[in-house]
Coordinates of N, CA and C in Angstrom, one line a residue:
M1 N -37.7 0.1 10.6 CA -38.1 -0.2 9.3 C -39.1 0.8 8.8
A2 N -39.0 1.2 7.6 CA -40.0 2.2 7.0 C -40.4 1.7 5.7
R3 N -41.6 2.0 5.3 CA -42.1 1.7 3.9 C -41.6 2.7 2.9
Y4 N -41.2 2.2 1.8 CA -40.6 3.1 0.8 C -41.4 2.9 -0.5
Y5 N -41.5 4.0 -1.3 CA -42.2 4.0 -2.6 C -41.3 4.7 -3.6
V6 N -41.4 4.4 -4.9 CA -40.7 5.1 -5.9 C -41.8 5.7 -6.9
N7 N -41.5 6.9 -7.3 CA -42.4 7.5 -8.3 C -42.2 6.9 -9.6
K8 N -43.3 6.5 -10.3 CA -43.3 5.9 -11.6 C -42.9 6.9 -12.6
R9 N -43.1 8.2 -12.4 CA -42.8 9.3 -13.3 C -41.4 9.8 -13.0
A10 N -40.6 9.9 -14.0 CA -39.2 10.4 -13.8 C -39.3 11.9 -13.6
Q11 N -38.3 12.5 -12.9 CA -38.2 13.9 -12.8 C -37.6 14.4 -14.1
A12 N -37.6 15.7 -14.3 CA -37.0 16.3 -15.5 C -35.6 15.9 -15.8
T13 N -34.9 15.5 -14.7 CA -33.5 15.1 -14.8 C -33.3 13.6 -15.1
G14 N -34.5 12.9 -15.1 CA -34.5 11.5 -15.4 C -34.5 10.5 -14.3
E15 N -34.4 11.0 -13.0 CA -34.4 10.1 -11.9 C -35.8 9.8 -11.4
H16 N -36.0 8.6 -10.9 CA -37.3 8.2 -10.3 C -37.1 8.4 -8.8
E17 N -37.8 9.3 -8.2 CA -37.6 9.7 -6.8 C -38.2 8.7 -5.8
V18 N -37.4 8.3 -4.8 CA -37.8 7.4 -3.7 C -38.2 8.2 -2.5
H19 N -39.4 7.8 -2.0 CA -40.0 8.4 -0.8 C -40.3 7.5 0.3
R20 N -40.2 7.9 1.5 CA -40.6 7.2 2.7 C -42.1 7.4 3.0
D21 N -42.8 6.4 3.4 CA -44.2 6.6 3.8 C -44.4 7.7 4.7
G22 N -45.4 8.6 4.5 CA -45.6 9.7 5.3 C -45.1 11.0 4.8
C23 N -44.2 10.9 3.7 CA -43.6 12.1 3.1 C -44.7 13.0 2.5
S24 N -44.6 14.3 2.7 CA -45.6 15.2 2.2 C -45.5 15.3 0.6
Y25 N -44.4 14.8 0.1 CA -44.2 14.8 -1.4 C -44.4 13.4 -2.0
L26 N -45.0 12.5 -1.2 CA -45.3 11.2 -1.7 C -46.2 11.3 -2.9
P27 N -45.9 10.6 -4.0 CA -46.8 10.7 -5.2 C -48.2 10.0 -4.9
A28 N -49.2 10.4 -5.7 CA -50.5 9.8 -5.6 C -50.3 8.3 -5.8
P29 N -51.2 7.5 -5.2 CA -51.1 6.0 -5.3 C -50.9 5.5 -6.8
E30 N -51.6 6.1 -7.7 CA -51.5 5.6 -9.1 C -50.2 6.0 -9.8
N31 N -49.4 6.8 -9.1 CA -48.1 7.3 -9.7 C -46.9 6.7 -8.9
R32 N -47.1 5.7 -8.0 CA -46.0 5.2 -7.2 C -46.1 3.7 -7.2
V33 N -44.9 3.1 -6.9 CA -44.7 1.7 -6.7 C -44.2 1.4 -5.3
Y34 N -44.8 0.5 -4.6 CA -44.3 0.1 -3.3 C -43.0 -0.7 -3.5
L35 N -42.0 -0.3 -2.8 CA -40.7 -1.0 -2.9 C -40.5 -2.0 -1.8
G36 N -41.0 -1.7 -0.6 CA -40.9 -2.6 0.5 C -40.6 -1.9 1.8
D37 N -40.4 -2.6 2.8 CA -40.0 -2.1 4.1 C -38.5 -2.3 4.2
F38 N -37.7 -1.2 4.5 CA -36.3 -1.2 4.6 C -35.8 -0.4 5.8
P39 N -34.6 -0.8 6.3 CA -34.1 -0.1 7.5 C -33.6 1.4 7.1
D40 N -33.3 1.6 5.9 CA -32.9 3.0 5.5 C -33.1 3.2 4.0
C41 N -32.9 4.4 3.5 CA -33.1 4.7 2.1 C -32.2 4.0 1.1
H42 N -31.0 3.7 1.6 CA -30.0 3.1 0.7 C -30.5 1.7 0.2
H43 N -31.1 0.9 1.0 CA -31.7 -0.3 0.5 C -32.9 -0.1 -0.4
A44 N -33.7 0.9 -0.2 CA -34.8 1.3 -1.0 C -34.3 1.8 -2.4
I45 N -33.2 2.5 -2.4 CA -32.7 3.0 -3.7 C -32.2 1.8 -4.5
E46 N -31.5 0.9 -3.9 CA -31.1 -0.3 -4.6 C -32.2 -1.0 -5.3
K47 N -33.3 -1.2 -4.6 CA -34.5 -1.8 -5.2 C -35.1 -1.0 -6.3
A48 N -35.2 0.3 -6.1 CA -35.7 1.2 -7.1 C -34.9 1.2 -8.4
R49 N -33.5 1.1 -8.2 CA -32.7 1.1 -9.4 C -32.8 -0.2 -10.1
S50 N -33.1 -1.3 -9.5 CA -33.3 -2.6 -10.2 C -34.6 -2.5 -11.0
M51 N -35.5 -1.6 -10.7 CA -36.7 -1.5 -11.5 C -36.7 -0.4 -12.5
F52 N -36.1 0.8 -12.2 CA -36.1 1.9 -13.1 C -34.7 2.4 -13.5
G53 N -33.7 1.8 -13.0 CA -32.3 2.3 -13.3 C -31.9 3.5 -12.6
K54 N -32.2 4.7 -13.1 CA -31.8 5.9 -12.5 C -32.8 6.3 -11.4
S55 N -32.4 6.3 -10.1 CA -33.2 6.6 -9.0 C -32.5 7.4 -8.0
D56 N -33.2 8.2 -7.2 CA -32.6 9.1 -6.3 C -33.5 9.3 -5.1
G57 N -33.0 9.6 -3.9 CA -33.8 9.8 -2.7 C -34.5 11.2 -2.7
C58 N -35.6 11.3 -2.1 CA -36.3 12.6 -2.0 C -35.5 13.5 -1.0
Y59 N -35.4 14.7 -1.4 CA -34.7 15.7 -0.6 C -35.3 15.8 0.8
H60 N -36.6 15.7 0.9 CA -37.3 15.9 2.2 C -37.4 14.7 3.1
C61 N -37.5 13.5 2.6 CA -37.7 12.3 3.4 C -36.6 11.3 3.3
S62 N -35.7 11.4 2.3 CA -34.6 10.4 2.1 C -33.4 11.2 1.7
Y63 N -33.1 12.3 2.5 CA -32.0 13.2 2.2 C -30.7 12.4 2.1
A64 N -30.4 11.4 2.9 CA -29.2 10.7 2.9 C -28.9 10.0 1.5
C65 N -30.0 9.9 0.7 CA -29.8 9.2 -0.6 C -30.1 10.2 -1.7
H66 N -30.2 11.4 -1.4 CA -30.5 12.5 -2.4 C -29.2 12.9 -3.1
A67 N -29.2 12.8 -4.4 CA -28.0 13.3 -5.1 C -28.1 14.8 -5.4
A68 N -27.2 15.5 -4.9 CA -27.3 17.0 -5.0 C -27.3 17.5 -6.5

C-alpha cells in the first residue's frame, strides 16, 4: 500500500495529476489532496476522478496510470 495525493491545480491539459508519496514532483501540501492508501495507482485514479473528474497518473511515480 502507498499513500496517494492529487494536485488541486489542473495541468494545462485539464487533468489533475495523481502522485505517490515520496515523488519528487509531489505538489506542496497546500496544493494537494490526500486520496488515501491504495495498492496501486489505478485505485487512486478512481478516487481522484470522483473528486475532480479528469485525472491522470504522474509520469514519474504513477506511470502505469499516466495517459500518454
